[in-house]
Coordinates of C-alpha atoms in Angstrom, one line a residue:
Chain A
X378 CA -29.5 -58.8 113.9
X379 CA -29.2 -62.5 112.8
X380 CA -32.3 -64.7 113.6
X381 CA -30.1 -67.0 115.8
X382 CA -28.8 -63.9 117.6
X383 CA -32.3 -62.3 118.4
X384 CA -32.9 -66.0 119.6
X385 CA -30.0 -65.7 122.2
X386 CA -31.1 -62.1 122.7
X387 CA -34.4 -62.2 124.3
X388 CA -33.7 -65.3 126.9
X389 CA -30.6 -62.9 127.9
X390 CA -32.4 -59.9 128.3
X391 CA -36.0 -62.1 130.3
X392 CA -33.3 -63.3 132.1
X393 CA -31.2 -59.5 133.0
X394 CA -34.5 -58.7 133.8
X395 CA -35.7 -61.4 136.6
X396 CA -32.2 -61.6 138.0
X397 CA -32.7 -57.4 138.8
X398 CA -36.3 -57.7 139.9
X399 CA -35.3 -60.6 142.5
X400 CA -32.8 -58.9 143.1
X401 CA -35.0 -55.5 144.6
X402 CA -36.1 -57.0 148.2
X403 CA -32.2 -56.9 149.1
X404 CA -31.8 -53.8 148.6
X405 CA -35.1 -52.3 149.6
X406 CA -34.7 -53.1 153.3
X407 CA -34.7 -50.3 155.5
X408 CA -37.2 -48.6 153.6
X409 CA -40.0 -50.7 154.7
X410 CA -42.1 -48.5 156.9
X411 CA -40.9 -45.4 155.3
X412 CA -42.4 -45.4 151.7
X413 CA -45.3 -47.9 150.5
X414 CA -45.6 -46.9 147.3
X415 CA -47.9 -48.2 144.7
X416 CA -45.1 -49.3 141.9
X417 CA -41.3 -50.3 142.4
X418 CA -39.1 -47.1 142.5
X419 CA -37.3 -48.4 139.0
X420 CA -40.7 -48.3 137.3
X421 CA -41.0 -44.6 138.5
X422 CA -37.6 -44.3 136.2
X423 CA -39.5 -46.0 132.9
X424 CA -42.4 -44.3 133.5
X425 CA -40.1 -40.5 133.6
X426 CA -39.0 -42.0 130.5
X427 CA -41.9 -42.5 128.2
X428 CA -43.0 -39.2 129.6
X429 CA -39.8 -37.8 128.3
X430 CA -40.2 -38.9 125.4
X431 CA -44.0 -38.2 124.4
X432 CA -42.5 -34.9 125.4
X433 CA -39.5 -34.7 123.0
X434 CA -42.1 -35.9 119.8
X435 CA -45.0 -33.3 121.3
X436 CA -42.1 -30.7 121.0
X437 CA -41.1 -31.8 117.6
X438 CA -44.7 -31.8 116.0
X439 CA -46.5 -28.5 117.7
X440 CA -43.3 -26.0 118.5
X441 CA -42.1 -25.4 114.7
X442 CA -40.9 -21.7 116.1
X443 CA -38.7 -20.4 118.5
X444 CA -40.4 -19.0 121.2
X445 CA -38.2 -17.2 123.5
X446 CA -35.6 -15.7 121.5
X447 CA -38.2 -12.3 121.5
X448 CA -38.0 -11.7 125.2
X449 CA -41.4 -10.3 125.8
X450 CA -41.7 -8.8 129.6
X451 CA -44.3 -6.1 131.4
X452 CA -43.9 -3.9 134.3
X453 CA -45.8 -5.2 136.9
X454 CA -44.9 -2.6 140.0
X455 CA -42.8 0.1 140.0
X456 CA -40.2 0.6 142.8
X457 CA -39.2 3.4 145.2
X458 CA -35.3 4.3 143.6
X459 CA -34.5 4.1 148.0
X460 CA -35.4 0.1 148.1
X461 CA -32.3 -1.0 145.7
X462 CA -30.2 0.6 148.6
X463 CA -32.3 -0.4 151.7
X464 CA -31.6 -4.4 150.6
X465 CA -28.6 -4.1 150.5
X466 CA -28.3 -2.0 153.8
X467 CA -30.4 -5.2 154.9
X468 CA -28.0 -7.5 153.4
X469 CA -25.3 -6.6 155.1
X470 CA -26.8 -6.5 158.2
X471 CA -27.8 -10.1 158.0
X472 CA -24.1 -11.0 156.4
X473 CA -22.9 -8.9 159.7
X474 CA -25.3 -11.1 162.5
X475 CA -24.4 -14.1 160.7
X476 CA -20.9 -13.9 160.5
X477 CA -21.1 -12.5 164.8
X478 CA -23.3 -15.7 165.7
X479 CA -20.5 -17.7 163.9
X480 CA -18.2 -16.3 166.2
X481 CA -20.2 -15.4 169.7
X482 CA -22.5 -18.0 169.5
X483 CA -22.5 -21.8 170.8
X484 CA -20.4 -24.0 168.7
X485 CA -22.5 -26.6 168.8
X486 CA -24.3 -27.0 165.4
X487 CA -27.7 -27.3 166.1
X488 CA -28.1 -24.4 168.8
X489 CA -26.3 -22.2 166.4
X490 CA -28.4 -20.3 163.7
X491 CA -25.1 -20.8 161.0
X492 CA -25.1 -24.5 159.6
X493 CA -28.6 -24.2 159.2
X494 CA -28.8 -20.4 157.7
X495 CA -25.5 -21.4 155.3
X496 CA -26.8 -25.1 154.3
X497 CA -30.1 -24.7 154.3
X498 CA -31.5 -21.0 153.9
X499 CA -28.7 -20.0 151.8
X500 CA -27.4 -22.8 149.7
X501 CA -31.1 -24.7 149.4
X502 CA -33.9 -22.1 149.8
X503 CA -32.8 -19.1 147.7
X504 CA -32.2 -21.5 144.4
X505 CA -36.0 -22.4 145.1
X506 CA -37.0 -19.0 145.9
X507 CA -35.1 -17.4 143.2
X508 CA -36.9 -19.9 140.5
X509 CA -40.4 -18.5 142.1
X510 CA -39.9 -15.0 143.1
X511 CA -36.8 -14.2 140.8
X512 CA -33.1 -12.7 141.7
X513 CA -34.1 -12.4 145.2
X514 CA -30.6 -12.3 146.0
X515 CA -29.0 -9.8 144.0
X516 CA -30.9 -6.7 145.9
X517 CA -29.9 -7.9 149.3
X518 CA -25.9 -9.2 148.1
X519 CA -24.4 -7.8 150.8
X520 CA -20.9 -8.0 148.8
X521 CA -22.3 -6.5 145.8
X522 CA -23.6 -3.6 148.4
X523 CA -20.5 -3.0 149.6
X524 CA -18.8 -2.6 146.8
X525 CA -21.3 0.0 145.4
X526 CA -21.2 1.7 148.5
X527 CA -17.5 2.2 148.5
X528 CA -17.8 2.7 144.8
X529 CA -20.7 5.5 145.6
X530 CA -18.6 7.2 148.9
X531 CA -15.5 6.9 146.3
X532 CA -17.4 9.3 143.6
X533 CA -18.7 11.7 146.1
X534 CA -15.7 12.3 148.5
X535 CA -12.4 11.3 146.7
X536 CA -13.1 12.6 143.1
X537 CA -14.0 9.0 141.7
X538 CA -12.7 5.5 141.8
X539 CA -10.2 4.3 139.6
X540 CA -10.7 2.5 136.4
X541 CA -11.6 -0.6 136.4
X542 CA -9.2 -3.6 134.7
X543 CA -11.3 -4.9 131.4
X544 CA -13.3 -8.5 132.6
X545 CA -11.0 -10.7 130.8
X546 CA -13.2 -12.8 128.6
X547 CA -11.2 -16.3 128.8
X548 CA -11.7 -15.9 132.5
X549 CA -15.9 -16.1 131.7
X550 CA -17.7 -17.9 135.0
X551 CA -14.5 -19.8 136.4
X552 CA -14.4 -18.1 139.2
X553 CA -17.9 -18.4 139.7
X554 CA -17.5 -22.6 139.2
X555 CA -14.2 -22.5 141.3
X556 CA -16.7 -20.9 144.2
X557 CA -19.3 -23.1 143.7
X558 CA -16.6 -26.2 144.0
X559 CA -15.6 -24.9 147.1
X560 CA -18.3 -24.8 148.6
X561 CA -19.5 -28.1 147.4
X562 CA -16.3 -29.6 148.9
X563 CA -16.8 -27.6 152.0
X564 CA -20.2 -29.6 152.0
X565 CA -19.6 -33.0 151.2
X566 CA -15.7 -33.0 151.3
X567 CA -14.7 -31.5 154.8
X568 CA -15.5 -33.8 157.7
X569 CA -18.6 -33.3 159.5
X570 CA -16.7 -31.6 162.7
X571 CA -15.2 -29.1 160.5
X572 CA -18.0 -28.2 158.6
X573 CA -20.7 -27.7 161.0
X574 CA -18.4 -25.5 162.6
X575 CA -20.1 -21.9 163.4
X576 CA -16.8 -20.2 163.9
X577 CA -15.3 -22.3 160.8
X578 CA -18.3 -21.0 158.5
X579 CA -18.3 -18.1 159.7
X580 CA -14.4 -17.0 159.0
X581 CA -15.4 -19.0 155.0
X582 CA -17.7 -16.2 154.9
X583 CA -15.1 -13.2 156.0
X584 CA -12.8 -15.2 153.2
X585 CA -15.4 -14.9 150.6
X586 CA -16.4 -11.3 150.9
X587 CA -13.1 -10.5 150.7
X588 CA -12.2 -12.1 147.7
X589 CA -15.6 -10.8 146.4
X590 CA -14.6 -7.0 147.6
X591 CA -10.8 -7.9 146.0
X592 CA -12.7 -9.3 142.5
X593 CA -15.0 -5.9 142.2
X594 CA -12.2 -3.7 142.8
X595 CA -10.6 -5.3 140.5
X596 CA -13.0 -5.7 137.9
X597 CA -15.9 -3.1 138.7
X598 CA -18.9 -4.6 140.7
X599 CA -21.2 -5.2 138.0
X600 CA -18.4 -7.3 135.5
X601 CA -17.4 -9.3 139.0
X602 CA -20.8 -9.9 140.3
X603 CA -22.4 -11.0 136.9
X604 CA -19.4 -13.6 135.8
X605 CA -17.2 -14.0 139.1
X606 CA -19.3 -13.8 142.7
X607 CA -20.4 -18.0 142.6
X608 CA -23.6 -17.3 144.7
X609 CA -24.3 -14.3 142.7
X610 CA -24.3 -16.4 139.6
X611 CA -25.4 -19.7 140.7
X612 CA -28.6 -17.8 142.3
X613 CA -29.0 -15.8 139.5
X614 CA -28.7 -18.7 137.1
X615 CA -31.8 -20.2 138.9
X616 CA -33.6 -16.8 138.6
X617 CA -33.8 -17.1 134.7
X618 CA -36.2 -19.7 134.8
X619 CA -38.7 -17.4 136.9
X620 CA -41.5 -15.3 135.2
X621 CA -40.1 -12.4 137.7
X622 CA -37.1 -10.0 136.7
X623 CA -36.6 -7.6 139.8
X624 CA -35.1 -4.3 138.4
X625 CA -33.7 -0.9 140.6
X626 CA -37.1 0.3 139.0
X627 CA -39.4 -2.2 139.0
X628 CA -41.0 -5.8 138.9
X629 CA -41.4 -7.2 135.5
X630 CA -43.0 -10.3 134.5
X631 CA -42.5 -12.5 131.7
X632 CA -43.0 -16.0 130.6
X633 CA -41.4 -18.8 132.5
X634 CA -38.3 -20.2 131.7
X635 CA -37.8 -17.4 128.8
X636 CA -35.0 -15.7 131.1
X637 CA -32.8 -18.6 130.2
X638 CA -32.4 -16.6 126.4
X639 CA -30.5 -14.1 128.3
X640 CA -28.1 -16.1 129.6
X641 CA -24.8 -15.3 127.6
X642 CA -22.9 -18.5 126.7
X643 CA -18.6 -18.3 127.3
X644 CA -15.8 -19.5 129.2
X645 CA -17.0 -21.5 132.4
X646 CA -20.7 -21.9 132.2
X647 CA -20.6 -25.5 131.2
X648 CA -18.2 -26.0 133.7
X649 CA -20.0 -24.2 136.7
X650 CA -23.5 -26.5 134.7
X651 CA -21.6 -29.9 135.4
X652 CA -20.5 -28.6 138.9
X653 CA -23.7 -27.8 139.8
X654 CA -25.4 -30.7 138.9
X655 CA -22.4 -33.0 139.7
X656 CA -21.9 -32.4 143.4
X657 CA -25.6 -32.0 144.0
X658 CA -25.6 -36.0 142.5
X659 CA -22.5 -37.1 144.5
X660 CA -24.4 -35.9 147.4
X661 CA -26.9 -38.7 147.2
X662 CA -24.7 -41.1 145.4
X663 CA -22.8 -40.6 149.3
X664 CA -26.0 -42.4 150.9
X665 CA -25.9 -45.4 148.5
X666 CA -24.9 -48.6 150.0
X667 CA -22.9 -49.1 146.5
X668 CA -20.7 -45.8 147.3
X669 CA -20.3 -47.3 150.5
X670 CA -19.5 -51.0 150.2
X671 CA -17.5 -50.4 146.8
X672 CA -15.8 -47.3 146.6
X673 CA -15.5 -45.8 150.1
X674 CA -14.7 -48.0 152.3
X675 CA -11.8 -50.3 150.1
X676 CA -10.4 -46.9 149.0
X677 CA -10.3 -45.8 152.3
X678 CA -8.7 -49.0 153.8
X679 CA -6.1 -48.7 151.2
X680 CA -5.2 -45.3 152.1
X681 CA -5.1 -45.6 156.0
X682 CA -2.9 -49.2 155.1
X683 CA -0.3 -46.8 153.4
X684 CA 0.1 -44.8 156.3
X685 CA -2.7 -41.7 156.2
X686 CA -4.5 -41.0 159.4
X687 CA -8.3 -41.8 159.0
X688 CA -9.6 -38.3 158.2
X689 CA -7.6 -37.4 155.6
X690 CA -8.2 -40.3 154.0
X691 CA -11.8 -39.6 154.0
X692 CA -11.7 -36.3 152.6
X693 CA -9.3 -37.6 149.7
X694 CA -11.8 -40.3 149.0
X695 CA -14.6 -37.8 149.3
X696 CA -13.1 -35.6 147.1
X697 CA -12.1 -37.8 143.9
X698 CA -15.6 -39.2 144.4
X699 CA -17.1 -35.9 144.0
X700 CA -14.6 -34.9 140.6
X701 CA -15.4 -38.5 139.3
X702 CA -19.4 -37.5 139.5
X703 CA -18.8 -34.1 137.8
X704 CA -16.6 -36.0 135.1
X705 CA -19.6 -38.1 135.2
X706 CA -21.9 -35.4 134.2
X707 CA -19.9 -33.3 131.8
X708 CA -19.2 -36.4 130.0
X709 CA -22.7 -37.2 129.4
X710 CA -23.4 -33.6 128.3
X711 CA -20.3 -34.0 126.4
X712 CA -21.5 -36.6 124.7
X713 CA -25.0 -35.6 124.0
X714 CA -23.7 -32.4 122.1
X715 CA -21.1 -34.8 120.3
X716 CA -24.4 -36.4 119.3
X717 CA -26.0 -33.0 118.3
X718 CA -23.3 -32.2 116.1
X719 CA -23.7 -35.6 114.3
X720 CA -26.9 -35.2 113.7
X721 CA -27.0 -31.7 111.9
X722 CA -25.5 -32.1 108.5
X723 CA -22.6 -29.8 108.1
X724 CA -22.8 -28.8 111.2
X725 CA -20.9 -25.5 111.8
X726 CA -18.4 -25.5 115.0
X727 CA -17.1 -28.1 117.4
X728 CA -18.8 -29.8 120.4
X729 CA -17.5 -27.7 122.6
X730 CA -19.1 -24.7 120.8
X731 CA -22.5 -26.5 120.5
X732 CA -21.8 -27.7 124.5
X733 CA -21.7 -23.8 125.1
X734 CA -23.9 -23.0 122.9
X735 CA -27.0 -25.5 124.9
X736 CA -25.4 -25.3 128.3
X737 CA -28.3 -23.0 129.5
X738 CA -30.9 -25.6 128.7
X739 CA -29.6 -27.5 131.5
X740 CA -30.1 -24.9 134.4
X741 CA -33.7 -26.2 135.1
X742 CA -32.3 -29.8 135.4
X743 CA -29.8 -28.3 137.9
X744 CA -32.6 -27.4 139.7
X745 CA -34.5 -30.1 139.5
X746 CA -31.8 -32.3 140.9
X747 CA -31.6 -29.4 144.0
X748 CA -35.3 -29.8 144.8
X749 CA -35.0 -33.5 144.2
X750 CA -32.4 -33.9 146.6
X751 CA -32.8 -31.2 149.6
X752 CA -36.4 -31.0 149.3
X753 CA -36.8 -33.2 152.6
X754 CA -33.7 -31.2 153.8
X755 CA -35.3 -27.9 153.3
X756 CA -39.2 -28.9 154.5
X757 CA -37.7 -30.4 158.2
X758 CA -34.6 -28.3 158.4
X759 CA -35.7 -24.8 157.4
X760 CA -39.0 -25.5 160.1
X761 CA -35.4 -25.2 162.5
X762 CA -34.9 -21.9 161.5
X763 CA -38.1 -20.5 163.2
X764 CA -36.3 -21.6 166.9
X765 CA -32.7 -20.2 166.0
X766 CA -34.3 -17.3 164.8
X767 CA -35.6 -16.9 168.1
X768 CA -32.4 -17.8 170.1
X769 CA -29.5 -17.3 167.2
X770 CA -26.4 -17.9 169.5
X771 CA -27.9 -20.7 171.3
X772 CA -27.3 -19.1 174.3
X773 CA -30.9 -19.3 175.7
X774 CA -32.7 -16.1 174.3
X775 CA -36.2 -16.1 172.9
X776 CA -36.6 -13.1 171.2
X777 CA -39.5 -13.9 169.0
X778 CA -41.2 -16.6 171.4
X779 CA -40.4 -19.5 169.0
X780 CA -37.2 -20.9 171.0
X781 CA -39.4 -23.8 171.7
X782 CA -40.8 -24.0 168.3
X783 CA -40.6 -28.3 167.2
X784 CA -40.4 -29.4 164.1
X785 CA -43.4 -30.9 162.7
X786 CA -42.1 -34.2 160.7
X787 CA -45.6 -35.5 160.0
X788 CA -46.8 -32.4 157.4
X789 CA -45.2 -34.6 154.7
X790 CA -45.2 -38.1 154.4
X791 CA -42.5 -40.4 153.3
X792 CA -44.7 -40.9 150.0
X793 CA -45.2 -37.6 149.7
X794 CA -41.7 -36.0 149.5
X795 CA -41.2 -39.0 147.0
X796 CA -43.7 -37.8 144.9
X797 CA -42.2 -34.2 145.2
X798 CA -38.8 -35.3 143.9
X799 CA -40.2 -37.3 141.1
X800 CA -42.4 -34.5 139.5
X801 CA -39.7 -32.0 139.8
X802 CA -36.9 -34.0 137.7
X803 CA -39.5 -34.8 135.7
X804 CA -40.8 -30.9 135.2
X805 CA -37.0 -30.0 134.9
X806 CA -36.2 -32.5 132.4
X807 CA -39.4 -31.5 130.3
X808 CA -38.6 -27.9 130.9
X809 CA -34.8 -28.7 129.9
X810 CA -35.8 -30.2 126.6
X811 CA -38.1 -27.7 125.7
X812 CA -35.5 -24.8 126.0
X813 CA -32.7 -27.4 124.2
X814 CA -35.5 -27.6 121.4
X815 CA -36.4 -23.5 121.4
X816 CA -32.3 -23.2 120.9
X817 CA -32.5 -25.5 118.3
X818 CA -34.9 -24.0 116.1
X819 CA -32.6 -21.1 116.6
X820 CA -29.6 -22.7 115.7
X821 CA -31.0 -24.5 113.2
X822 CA -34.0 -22.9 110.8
X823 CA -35.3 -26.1 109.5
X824 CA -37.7 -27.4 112.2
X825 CA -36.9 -31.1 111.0
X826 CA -33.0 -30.7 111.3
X827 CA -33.6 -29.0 114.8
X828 CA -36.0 -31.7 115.7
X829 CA -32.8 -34.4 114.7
X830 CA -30.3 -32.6 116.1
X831 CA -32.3 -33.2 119.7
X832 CA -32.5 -37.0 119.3
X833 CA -29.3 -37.1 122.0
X834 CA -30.1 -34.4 123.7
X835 CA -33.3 -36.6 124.7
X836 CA -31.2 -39.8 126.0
X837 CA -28.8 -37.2 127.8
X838 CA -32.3 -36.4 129.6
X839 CA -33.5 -39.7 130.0
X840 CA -29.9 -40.3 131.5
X841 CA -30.2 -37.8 134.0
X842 CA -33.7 -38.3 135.1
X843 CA -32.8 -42.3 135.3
X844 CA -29.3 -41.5 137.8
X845 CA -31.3 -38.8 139.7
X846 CA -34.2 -41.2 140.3
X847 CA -31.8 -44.4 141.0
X848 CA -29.3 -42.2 143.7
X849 CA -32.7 -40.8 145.0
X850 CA -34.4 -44.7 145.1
X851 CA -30.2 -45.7 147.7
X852 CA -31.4 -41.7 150.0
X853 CA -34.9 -42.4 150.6
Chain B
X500 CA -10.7 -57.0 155.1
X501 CA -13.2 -55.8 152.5
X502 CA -15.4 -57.2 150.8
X503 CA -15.2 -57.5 147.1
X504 CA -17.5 -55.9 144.9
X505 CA -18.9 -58.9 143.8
X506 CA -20.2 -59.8 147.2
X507 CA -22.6 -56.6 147.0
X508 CA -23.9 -57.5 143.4
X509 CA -27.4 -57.9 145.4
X510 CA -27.4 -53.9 146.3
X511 CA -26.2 -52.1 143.3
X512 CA -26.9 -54.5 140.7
X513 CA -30.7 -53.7 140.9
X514 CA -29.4 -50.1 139.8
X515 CA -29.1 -51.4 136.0
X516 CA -32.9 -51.8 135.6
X517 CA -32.5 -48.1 135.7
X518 CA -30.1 -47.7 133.3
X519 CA -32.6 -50.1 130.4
X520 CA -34.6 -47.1 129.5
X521 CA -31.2 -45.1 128.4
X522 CA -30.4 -48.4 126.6
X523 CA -33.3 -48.5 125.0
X524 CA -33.0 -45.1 123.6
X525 CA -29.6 -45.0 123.1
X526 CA -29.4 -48.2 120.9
X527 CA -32.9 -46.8 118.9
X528 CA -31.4 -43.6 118.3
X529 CA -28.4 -45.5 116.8
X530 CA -30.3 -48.1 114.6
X531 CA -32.1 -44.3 113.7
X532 CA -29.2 -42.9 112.7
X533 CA -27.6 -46.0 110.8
X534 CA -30.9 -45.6 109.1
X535 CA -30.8 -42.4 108.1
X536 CA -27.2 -42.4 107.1
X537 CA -27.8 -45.2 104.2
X538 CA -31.1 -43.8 103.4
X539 CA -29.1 -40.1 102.8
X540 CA -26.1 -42.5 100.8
X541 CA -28.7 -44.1 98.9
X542 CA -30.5 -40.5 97.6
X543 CA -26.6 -39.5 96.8
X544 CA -26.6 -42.2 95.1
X545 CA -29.5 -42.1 93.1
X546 CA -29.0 -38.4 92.1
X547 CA -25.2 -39.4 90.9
X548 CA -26.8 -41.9 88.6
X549 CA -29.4 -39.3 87.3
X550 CA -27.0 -37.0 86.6
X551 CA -24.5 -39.8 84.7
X552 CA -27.7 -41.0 82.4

């Protein structure tokens, strides 16, 4: 840079910088009374960063090895061979009362145990629980028990079931990043009538079992359920980064986050990765006033101008918003790996193969960004579940005494679930570079070269923690 | 009649001090790699030279 350049350079940027501190008081209205935190939210954002990257140089100097390739576990408990069966007897049961209160319960959304046992038990709790207590879901996969059943009855009664077709390998986890759209859509997409529906939900969930049942006879139930059931595979996903591994045999432990080495990369994963992460940022990119004011509401005018009714027009908006934020996503993991491969002289394969090759690094980010954004969701609304448990159909049972049950907003304060969301992208960030790095070492023998080859990897973190934090700075 | 984006600057333009720390790294990692590039020509260089005298 030219002396008369870096002259220009620094009034510009003192400049940049007044204009977007001035410039926080407009925005921040509305969330006076809320939060009264110590620091501006943007400085939360630097301050991720510098921890990020003390974090990427720690990793660089002290971890010269890799650590996880060795998977290292111990039984913990041993298992009664009856229990495997019993969850999923359980399972089903549960998939059964669900799918009945869909249909014979209230329709209204909060008396009915559904919305809240689909979008909030199901599609926010088990990724947490599964990242604590392991695949909690697989035992209790009411399609997977289904399909071993009928497998089971098949071999007993009818002389054996017939041959699976071979798990074609192109196909990989599409399916499973096709379900996981869907349901992301059905979330965010749908309009709020639609969705909330119990009866709605509830036929979704007939429609999914039976592709699932359609898939494992297809395939066999272990090929389907591993690569093509989304919930199987987006729960299990989460369950690598636990330091439990359930088994039909036993509990075994092993180091956090070291499950993640098992995860096979091929055909879908960085797809189902960006998905994940994508929708779960459109989500709270919806509740920012720039969403709103910028994209929404002109592109919706525009739409209803040419002659759509209103509610189409929302869920057309709603959905290219949501596929712009997962372009948004794969393109910066895109890029970072198009980094990578720079970095690494004569580097063997394309970015795509390195983009494979790292897309499991990103699965604690993915959770991250989960806990980030439903963590309020999931400490008010599952509290709700207590009640519905107590009077599922809304049709004024109270079979556990907890129909009356309130829910206690004050155990958390506004300050509080910010806190909460800040040290978990932050611990899924860290935890993300640390597994990109262990791959590295792999990939790349010389602990120097491995070390270089993460120097974009590192802004593609910073970049997600800085989005995550700014769409989380609109929500609060 | 909407309003044009402009008129929101106030709301979302506060977003880019978000974005400085990723611009930061981003244009470090590039003055890096520029860096390490001629230093890498420079060794070829030198070892061309060696091997010619």
């Amino acid at each position: 840079m030219t002396p008369i350049r870096r002259r220009l350079a620094l009034p510009a940027l003192g400049t940049l910088a007044a204009f977007l501190v001035a410039a926080a008081p407009a925005q921040a209205h509305g969330l006076v009374g809320k939060q009264d935190l110590p620091i501006p939210k943007w400085l939360f954002a630097w301050a991720a960063a510098v921890v990020l990257v003390v974090s990427f140089v720690a990793l660089a100097t002290l971890w010269r090895a890799p650590r996880f390739a060795a998977l290292q576990e111990r039984t913990v408990l041993r298992l009664p061979v009856f229990l495997d069966p019993l969850c999923g007897v359980v399972g089903i049961l549960i998939f059964v009362g669900i799918v009945y209160a869909g249909f014979a319960g209230t329709q209204e959304m909060t008396g009915n145990i559904v919305p809240t046992a689909v979008f909030v038990v199901f599609w926010v709790g088990l990724p947490m629980a599964s990242f604590v207590f392991g695949d909690v879901f697989r035992p209790f996969n009411p399609w997977r028990a289904v399909g071993r059943g009928i497998g089971g009855l098949m071999a007993r009664v009818g002389g054996g079931a017939p041959e699976p077709i071979a798990y074609p390998e192109w196909l990989g986890r599409w399916p499973a990043a096709a379900g996981i759209f869907g349901f992301a859509v059905l979330e965010l997409v749908v309009t709020l009538t639609t969705r909330d529906d119990p009866s709605v939900l509830a036929t979704l969930a007939l429609v999914y079992a039976a592709v699932q049942l359609l898939g494992m006879s297809l395939f066999g139930v272990r090929a389907w359920s591993d690569r093509g059931d989304a919930f199987g595979v987006y729960f299990g996903l989460f369950a690598t980064l636990s330091p439990l591994r359930w088994t039909r045999r036993g509990l075994l432990r092993r180091p956090p986050l070291s499950g993640t080495a098992t995860i096979t990369p091929g055909p879908g994963l960085v797809g189902l990765i960006c998905v994940m992460i994508g929708s779960t940022s459109f989500d709270g990119f919806t509740a920012s006033s720039l969403w709103t004011d910028t994209f929404a509401s002109p592109l919706q005018t525009r739409l209803v101008d040419a002659g759509m009714s209103i509610e189409p027009a929302t869920e057309l908006v709603f959905l290219g918003g949501l596929l712009f934020m997962i372009a948004i996503v794969s393109s910066l993991y895109v890029l970072g790996c198009a980094g990578m491969r720079s970095a690494v002289p004569k580097a063997e394969g394309s970015t795509w193969s390195f983009a494979a090759r790292f897309a499991p690094t990103l699965v604690p980010i993915a959770l991250a960004y989960v806990v980030a954004h439903y963590f309020s969701l999931l400490s008010y609304g599952g509290q709700g579940m207590l009640s519905l448990l107590s009077d599922p159909l809304g049709d004024g049972h109270d079979y556990i005494g907890l129909a009356d049950h309130a829910i206690n907003y004050t155990w958390i304060s506004a300050n509080g679930v910010w806190y909460v969301q800040v040290v978990a992208l932050l611990a899924g960030h860290a935890a993300g570079l640390a597994l990109a790095h262990d791959r590295a070492l792999l990939q790349f023998p010389n602990p120097r070269v491995a070390a270089r080859s993460q120097y974009w990897m590192l802004a593609v973190m910073v970049g997600f923690t800085s989005l995550a934090l700014w769409l989380l700075s609109n929500t609060a | 009649m909407t309003a044009p984006p402009l008129a929101h600057a106030g709301h979302w333009a506060v977003g880019l001090i978000y974005l400085a720390p990723v611009a930061i790294l981003v244009i470090t990692l590039l003055v890096i790699g520029r860096r390490d590039r001629l230093a890498e020509a420079e060794e070829l260089r030198q070892a061309n030279q060696d091997e010619e005298s």
